[in-house]
């Protein structure tokens, strides 16, 4: 059987010519045949590079999507998972054992926060939550048992930017792994090139872009990916957050338009952020000069993809935010829904939705106010018209 394990050989999966389709064939099997019983045994032992074993371990379509995502993030290899949380939990549990310690940015997705804060301590893995821009604070939080610094390139929902180069230098100094969730900034920022050891995405968001599935990926060295798939000790192999092949195929097809979509999301978000700022609204967007990490973002990004599709607006109170969002939905300006990266604008109040896992006093001290609305700006063709119609909703609901 052909060797599909090495990332650089996966392109052999697609056949060109009279029998080849433009898309790779979808592998629709959970298990694979062996001509020799000895090869099956060797495969379990990890000594038969190239043989498929069982689809929880790997499958042709998943390897194909993983290879494309490794290329996107400029890493040697990647592995796809059934959700973003499946990728995050696999990586953290592979790198940490009982007694270990993690340093994490305090402004991260609520689910990741809950995993670190509530789920890991009973397994004796502790996390210190830090301000990710305070490098002295980070260094002083490092313990002999620290294994990881964890952050999001652009944080959810506060849009704080992590200085990947500086964090990477700290990790190298103390022999730690830098794990970066790049869900908010695919293509715009390449954390792996800036020094991250492992780059994670919730594929559910911009990368898939059609809000029809959940999915995840972690990108890193071939050695690390192999460790996570080891039949005896691999967190992915043993916890089993495997993506289905049919879903990998559909995500791969959507991935091909990511560059066009990201440019449009970024263009529309910048347009609205600039207008909202001129109108005196409390808007936060990394593309605005007023954003506290604007210059840092500029120093890390691939300019042509822009500052991304997410902005936040503080409507003052939860009631005002809710009234405003409900009206926008009624006016067909978008959907009152969590998640991001859809063709249509999505909006939700972070404090009462995707960050509700964070206790109220911590939320407030971080700056997640009750009226904070997170917008994932859609692909609207006429963003000027969208702006005018959003303004009309603001006027009607007293958001100013
Ligand atoms: N990372 C970030 C930044 C997120 O916003 C989310 C989900 O909202 C996740 C990870 C988790 O991804 P999933 O919902 O695909 O498990």
Coordinates of C-alpha atoms and ligand atoms in Angstrom, one line a residue:
X1 CA 0.0 0.0 0.0
X2 CA 1.2 3.5 -0.8
X3 CA 2.8 5.5 2.0
X4 CA 0.5 8.3 2.9
X5 CA 1.9 9.1 6.3
X6 CA 4.6 11.6 5.3
X7 CA 2.9 14.9 4.7
X8 CA 4.8 15.6 1.5
X9 CA 3.5 12.4 -0.2
X10 CA -0.2 13.1 0.3
X11 CA -0.6 14.9 -3.0
X12 CA -0.4 11.4 -4.5
X13 CA -4.0 11.0 -3.3
X14 CA -5.3 13.0 -6.1
X15 CA -5.1 11.5 -9.5
X16 CA -5.2 13.6 -12.7
X17 CA -6.1 12.4 -16.2
X18 CA -9.0 10.5 -17.7
X19 CA -10.0 8.9 -14.4
X20 CA -9.2 11.8 -12.0
X21 CA -11.8 14.2 -10.7
X22 CA -10.9 17.8 -9.8
X23 CA -11.5 17.0 -6.1
X24 CA -9.8 14.1 -4.2
X25 CA -12.0 11.1 -3.9
X26 CA -13.7 10.8 -0.5
X27 CA -12.6 7.8 1.5
X28 CA -15.7 6.2 2.9
X29 CA -14.2 3.5 5.2
X30 CA -13.7 3.2 8.9
X31 CA -11.3 0.2 8.5
X32 CA -8.8 -0.9 5.9
X33 CA -7.7 -4.3 4.5
X34 CA -4.2 -5.8 4.9
X35 CA -2.8 -8.5 2.6
X36 CA -0.5 -9.7 5.3
X37 CA -1.3 -10.2 9.0
X38 CA 2.3 -9.2 9.8
X39 CA 1.8 -5.8 8.2
X40 CA -1.3 -5.3 10.4
X41 CA 0.7 -6.1 13.5
X42 CA 3.6 -3.8 12.4
X43 CA 1.1 -1.0 11.8
X44 CA -0.2 -1.2 15.3
X45 CA 3.4 -1.1 16.5
X46 CA 3.9 2.1 14.5
X47 CA 6.4 0.4 12.2
X48 CA 4.5 0.2 8.9
X49 CA 4.5 3.7 7.7
X50 CA 2.0 4.2 5.0
X51 CA -0.7 1.6 5.9
X52 CA -4.1 2.8 7.0
X53 CA -5.3 1.1 10.1
X54 CA -8.5 2.5 11.3
X55 CA -10.1 5.9 10.6
X56 CA -9.8 7.1 14.2
X57 CA -6.1 7.1 13.5
X58 CA -6.1 8.5 10.0
X59 CA -7.9 8.4 6.7
X60 CA -7.0 9.6 3.2
X61 CA -9.4 12.6 3.2
X62 CA -8.4 13.8 6.7
X63 CA -4.8 13.6 5.7
X64 CA -5.5 15.6 2.6
X65 CA -7.3 18.4 4.5
X66 CA -4.6 18.3 7.2
X67 CA -1.9 18.8 4.6
X68 CA -3.7 21.8 3.1
X69 CA -4.0 23.3 6.6
X70 CA -0.3 22.6 7.5
X71 CA 0.5 24.5 4.3
X72 CA -1.8 27.4 5.3
X73 CA 0.0 27.7 8.7
X74 CA 3.5 26.9 7.3
X75 CA 4.0 24.0 9.6
X76 CA 5.4 20.5 8.7
X77 CA 2.2 18.7 9.6
X78 CA -1.3 19.0 11.0
X79 CA -4.2 16.8 12.3
X80 CA -7.9 17.6 11.9
X81 CA -10.4 17.0 14.7
X82 CA -14.2 16.9 15.1
X83 CA -14.3 20.4 16.7
X84 CA -12.0 23.3 17.7
X85 CA -12.3 22.1 21.4
X86 CA -11.3 18.7 20.2
X87 CA -8.0 20.2 18.9
X88 CA -7.4 22.4 22.0
X89 CA -8.0 19.6 24.5
X90 CA -5.9 17.1 22.5
X91 CA -2.9 19.5 22.4
X92 CA -3.1 20.4 26.1
X93 CA -3.5 16.9 27.3
X94 CA -0.7 15.7 25.0
X95 CA 1.7 18.3 26.4
X96 CA 0.8 18.1 30.1
X97 CA 0.7 15.5 32.7
X98 CA -0.5 15.4 36.3
X99 CA 1.5 18.0 38.2
X100 CA 2.2 20.3 35.3
X101 CA 1.3 24.0 35.0
X102 CA 0.0 26.1 32.1
X103 CA 0.2 29.9 31.7
X104 CA -2.7 31.2 29.7
X105 CA -3.9 34.6 28.5
X106 CA -6.9 35.5 30.6
X107 CA -8.8 36.7 27.6
X108 CA -9.6 33.6 25.6
X109 CA -12.7 31.8 24.3
X110 CA -15.0 30.9 27.2
X111 CA -14.9 27.1 26.5
X112 CA -11.1 27.0 26.6
X113 CA -11.2 29.1 29.8
X114 CA -13.7 26.6 31.4
X115 CA -11.5 23.6 30.3
X116 CA -8.4 25.2 31.9
X117 CA -10.1 26.5 35.0
X118 CA -12.6 23.7 35.8
X119 CA -11.8 20.6 33.9
X120 CA -8.0 20.2 34.3
X121 CA -7.5 20.9 38.1
X122 CA -9.0 17.6 39.1
X123 CA -6.3 16.0 37.0
X124 CA -3.7 18.1 38.9
X125 CA -3.0 20.4 35.9
X126 CA -3.1 24.0 37.1
X127 CA -3.4 27.2 35.0
X128 CA -2.3 30.8 35.8
X129 CA -4.3 33.3 33.9
X130 CA -2.2 36.4 32.9
X131 CA -2.4 39.6 31.0
X132 CA -0.7 38.4 27.8
X133 CA 0.9 41.8 27.1
X134 CA 2.6 41.9 30.5
X135 CA 5.9 40.0 29.8
X136 CA 7.3 40.5 33.3
X137 CA 4.1 39.1 34.8
X138 CA 4.3 36.1 32.4
X139 CA 8.0 35.4 33.4
X140 CA 7.2 35.7 37.1
X141 CA 4.3 33.2 36.7
X142 CA 6.7 30.5 35.3
X143 CA 7.2 27.6 37.6
X144 CA 9.5 24.6 37.3
X145 CA 6.4 22.6 36.3
X146 CA 5.3 25.0 33.6
X147 CA 4.9 23.4 30.2
X148 CA 2.9 25.8 28.0
X149 CA 2.1 29.4 27.3
X150 CA -1.3 29.5 25.7
X151 CA -3.0 32.4 23.9
X152 CA -5.2 33.5 21.0
X153 CA -3.6 35.6 18.3
X154 CA -6.6 37.9 18.3
X155 CA -8.5 37.2 21.6
X156 CA -12.1 36.3 21.9
X157 CA -14.0 38.6 22.4
X158 CA -11.7 41.6 23.4
X159 CA -9.6 41.5 20.3
X160 CA -6.3 41.9 22.2
X161 CA -3.3 40.9 20.1
X162 CA -0.7 38.5 21.4
X163 CA 2.9 39.4 20.6
X164 CA 3.9 36.0 19.2
X165 CA 7.5 36.9 18.6
X166 CA 8.1 38.0 22.2
X167 CA 6.1 35.1 23.7
X168 CA 8.1 32.7 21.5
X169 CA 11.4 34.2 22.9
X170 CA 10.1 33.6 26.5
X171 CA 9.2 30.0 25.6
X172 CA 12.6 29.3 24.1
X173 CA 14.3 30.8 27.2
X174 CA 12.4 28.6 29.6
X175 CA 11.9 25.5 27.3
X176 CA 8.1 25.9 27.1
X177 CA 5.8 25.3 24.2
X178 CA 3.9 28.2 22.7
X179 CA 0.4 27.1 21.7
X180 CA -1.6 29.7 19.7
X181 CA -5.3 29.6 18.7
X182 CA -5.4 31.5 15.4
X183 CA -9.2 31.1 14.8
X184 CA -9.8 34.8 14.5
X185 CA -7.0 35.5 12.0
X186 CA -6.4 32.8 9.4
X187 CA -4.2 34.1 6.6
X188 CA -3.8 37.5 8.2
X189 CA -1.3 36.2 10.8
X190 CA 0.9 33.1 10.6
X191 CA 1.8 32.3 14.2
X192 CA 4.0 29.4 13.2
X193 CA 6.3 31.6 11.1
X194 CA 6.5 34.1 14.1
X195 CA 7.6 31.3 16.5
X196 CA 4.6 29.4 17.8
X197 CA 5.2 25.7 18.3
X198 CA 1.6 24.7 17.7
X199 CA -1.2 26.6 15.9
X200 CA -4.8 25.7 16.5
X201 CA -8.0 26.6 14.6
X202 CA -11.7 26.1 15.2
X203 CA -12.5 25.2 11.5
X204 CA -16.1 25.9 12.4
X205 CA -15.4 29.6 11.9
X206 CA -13.7 31.4 9.0
X207 CA -11.9 28.5 7.5
X208 CA -15.1 26.5 6.7
X209 CA -17.1 29.7 6.5
X210 CA -20.5 28.2 5.9
X211 CA -21.7 27.5 9.5
X212 CA -22.7 24.0 8.5
X213 CA -20.3 22.0 10.7
X214 CA -17.9 22.1 13.6
X215 CA -14.3 21.1 13.1
X216 CA -10.8 21.8 14.3
X217 CA -7.1 21.4 13.5
X218 CA -3.8 21.6 15.2
X219 CA -0.6 22.2 13.2
X220 CA 2.9 21.5 14.3
X221 CA 5.9 19.3 13.7
X222 CA 5.4 15.8 12.2
X223 CA 6.9 14.4 15.4
X224 CA 4.2 16.1 17.6
X225 CA 1.4 15.1 15.3
X226 CA 2.6 11.5 15.4
X227 CA 2.7 11.6 19.2
X228 CA -0.9 12.6 19.4
X229 CA -1.8 9.7 17.1
X230 CA 0.2 7.0 18.9
X231 CA -1.9 4.0 19.6
X232 CA -0.5 3.7 23.2
X233 CA -0.2 7.3 24.3
X234 CA -1.7 9.7 21.8
X235 CA -4.3 12.1 23.1
X236 CA -6.1 12.2 19.8
X237 CA -6.0 8.5 19.2
X238 CA -7.2 7.6 22.7
X239 CA -9.8 10.4 23.3
X240 CA -11.1 10.0 19.7
X241 CA -12.2 13.5 18.5
X242 CA -12.0 12.3 14.9
X243 CA -13.4 14.3 12.0
X244 CA -15.6 12.4 9.6
X245 CA -14.2 12.1 6.1
X246 CA -17.3 13.5 4.4
X247 CA -16.9 16.6 6.5
X248 CA -13.2 16.9 5.7
X249 CA -14.1 16.8 2.0
X250 CA -16.6 19.7 2.4
X251 CA -14.2 21.8 4.5
X252 CA -11.4 21.3 2.0
X253 CA -13.7 22.7 -0.8
X254 CA -14.6 25.7 1.3
X255 CA -11.0 26.3 2.2
X256 CA -10.3 27.1 -1.4
X257 CA -12.2 30.4 -1.2
X258 CA -10.8 31.5 2.2
X259 CA -8.4 34.1 0.7
X260 CA -11.3 35.9 -1.1
X261 CA -13.6 35.7 1.9
X262 CA -11.1 37.0 4.4
X263 CA -10.3 40.0 2.3
X264 CA -14.0 40.8 2.0
X265 CA -14.7 40.2 5.7
X266 CA -11.7 42.5 6.6
X267 CA -12.7 45.2 4.1
X268 CA -16.3 45.3 5.4
X269 CA -15.3 45.2 9.1
X270 CA -12.8 48.1 8.6
X271 CA -15.4 50.1 6.8
X272 CA -17.9 49.8 9.6
X273 CA -15.4 50.2 12.4
X274 CA -14.1 53.5 10.9
X275 CA -17.7 54.9 10.5
X276 CA -18.7 53.8 14.0
X277 CA -15.7 55.5 15.4
X278 CA -16.4 58.7 13.5
X279 CA -19.9 58.5 15.0
X280 CA -18.4 58.5 18.5
X281 CA -19.4 54.9 19.3
X282 CA -17.3 52.7 21.5
X283 CA -16.0 50.4 18.8
X284 CA -13.0 48.1 19.0
X285 CA -11.2 46.8 15.9
X286 CA -7.5 46.0 15.4
X287 CA -7.5 47.9 12.2
X288 CA -8.3 51.2 13.9
X289 CA -5.3 53.4 14.9
X290 CA -7.0 53.8 18.3
X291 CA -6.7 50.1 19.0
X292 CA -4.1 49.6 21.7
X293 CA -2.3 46.8 19.7
X294 CA -2.8 48.3 16.1
X295 CA 1.0 48.7 15.5
X296 CA 1.7 45.2 16.9
X297 CA -0.9 43.7 14.6
X298 CA 0.6 45.6 11.7
X299 CA 4.0 44.2 12.5
X300 CA 2.7 40.6 12.5
X301 CA 0.2 40.5 9.7
X302 CA 0.1 39.8 5.9
X303 CA -1.3 43.2 4.9
X304 CA -3.3 42.0 1.9
X305 CA -5.7 40.0 4.1
X306 CA -6.5 42.9 6.4
X307 CA -7.3 43.0 10.2
X308 CA -10.0 40.3 10.1
X309 CA -13.8 40.2 10.3
X310 CA -14.5 40.7 14.0
X311 CA -15.3 43.9 15.7
X312 CA -17.0 44.8 19.0
X313 CA -19.3 47.6 20.0
X314 CA -20.3 48.5 23.5
X315 CA -24.0 49.3 23.5
X316 CA -23.9 50.4 27.2
X317 CA -26.3 47.9 28.8
X318 CA -27.5 44.3 28.1
X319 CA -31.0 45.6 27.5
X320 CA -29.9 48.1 24.9
X321 CA -27.7 45.6 23.2
X322 CA -30.5 43.0 23.0
X323 CA -33.0 45.5 21.6
X324 CA -30.5 46.6 19.0
X325 CA -29.5 43.1 18.0
X326 CA -33.1 41.9 17.7
X327 CA -34.0 44.9 15.5
X328 CA -31.0 44.3 13.3
X329 CA -32.1 40.7 12.8
X330 CA -35.6 41.8 12.0
X331 CA -34.2 44.2 9.4
X332 CA -32.3 41.2 7.9
X333 CA -28.9 42.8 8.7
X334 CA -27.6 39.6 10.2
X335 CA -28.4 36.9 12.7
X336 CA -28.5 37.0 16.5
X337 CA -26.2 33.9 16.8
X338 CA -22.9 32.9 18.2
X339 CA -20.0 31.8 16.1
X340 CA -18.2 33.6 13.3
X341 CA -17.1 33.5 9.7
X342 CA -20.5 33.2 8.1
X343 CA -21.4 35.0 4.8
X344 CA -24.0 36.9 6.8
X345 CA -23.2 39.1 9.8
X346 CA -23.6 37.4 13.2
X347 CA -23.9 39.2 16.5
X348 CA -24.1 38.2 20.1
X349 CA -23.6 39.7 23.6
X350 CA -20.4 38.0 24.7
X351 CA -21.0 38.3 28.5
X352 CA -24.2 36.4 28.3
X353 CA -23.1 33.9 25.6
X354 CA -19.6 32.8 24.5
X355 CA -17.9 34.2 27.5
X356 CA -20.6 33.4 30.1
X357 CA -18.3 30.6 31.5
X358 CA -16.0 33.4 32.9
X359 CA -17.3 34.5 36.3
X360 CA -18.9 38.0 36.2
X361 CA -16.3 39.9 38.3
X362 CA -13.5 38.5 36.2
X363 CA -15.4 39.4 33.0
X364 CA -15.8 42.9 34.2
X365 CA -12.2 43.3 35.3
X366 CA -11.1 42.1 31.8
X367 CA -13.3 44.6 30.1
X368 CA -16.1 42.3 28.9
X369 CA -18.9 44.7 29.8
X370 CA -22.6 43.7 29.9
X371 CA -23.4 45.7 26.7
X372 CA -20.5 44.4 24.6
X373 CA -21.7 43.1 21.3
X374 CA -19.3 40.9 19.2
X375 CA -19.9 41.2 15.5
X376 CA -18.7 38.8 12.9
X377 CA -19.0 41.0 9.8
X378 CA -20.4 39.2 6.7
X379 CA -19.6 39.3 3.1
X380 CA -22.1 42.1 2.2
X381 CA -21.6 43.4 -1.3
X382 CA -22.7 47.0 -0.5
X383 CA -21.3 47.7 3.0
X384 CA -22.2 51.4 2.7
X385 CA -25.8 50.5 2.6
X386 CA -25.4 48.1 5.5
X387 CA -23.8 50.9 7.5
X388 CA -26.7 53.2 6.8
X389 CA -29.3 50.6 7.8
X390 CA -27.3 49.6 11.0
X391 CA -27.2 53.3 11.9
X392 CA -31.0 53.5 11.5
X393 CA -31.3 50.6 14.0
X394 CA -29.0 52.4 16.4
X395 CA -31.0 55.5 16.3
X396 CA -34.2 53.6 16.9
X397 CA -32.8 51.7 19.9
X398 CA -30.8 54.6 21.4
X399 CA -27.4 53.0 20.9
X400 CA -25.0 56.0 20.8
Ligands
LIG1 N1 -11.3 29.0 19.7 C1 -12.0 30.1 19.6 C2 -11.2 31.4 19.5 C3 -13.4 30.1 19.5 O1 -14.1 31.2 19.3 C4 -14.0 28.8 19.6 C5 -15.5 28.7 19.5 O2 -16.3 29.6 19.6 C6 -13.3 27.7 19.8 C7 -11.9 27.8 19.8 C8 -13.9 26.3 19.9 O3 -14.2 25.8 18.6 P1 -15.4 24.7 18.4 O4 -16.7 25.4 18.7 O5 -15.2 24.4 16.9 O6 -15.2 23.6 19.3

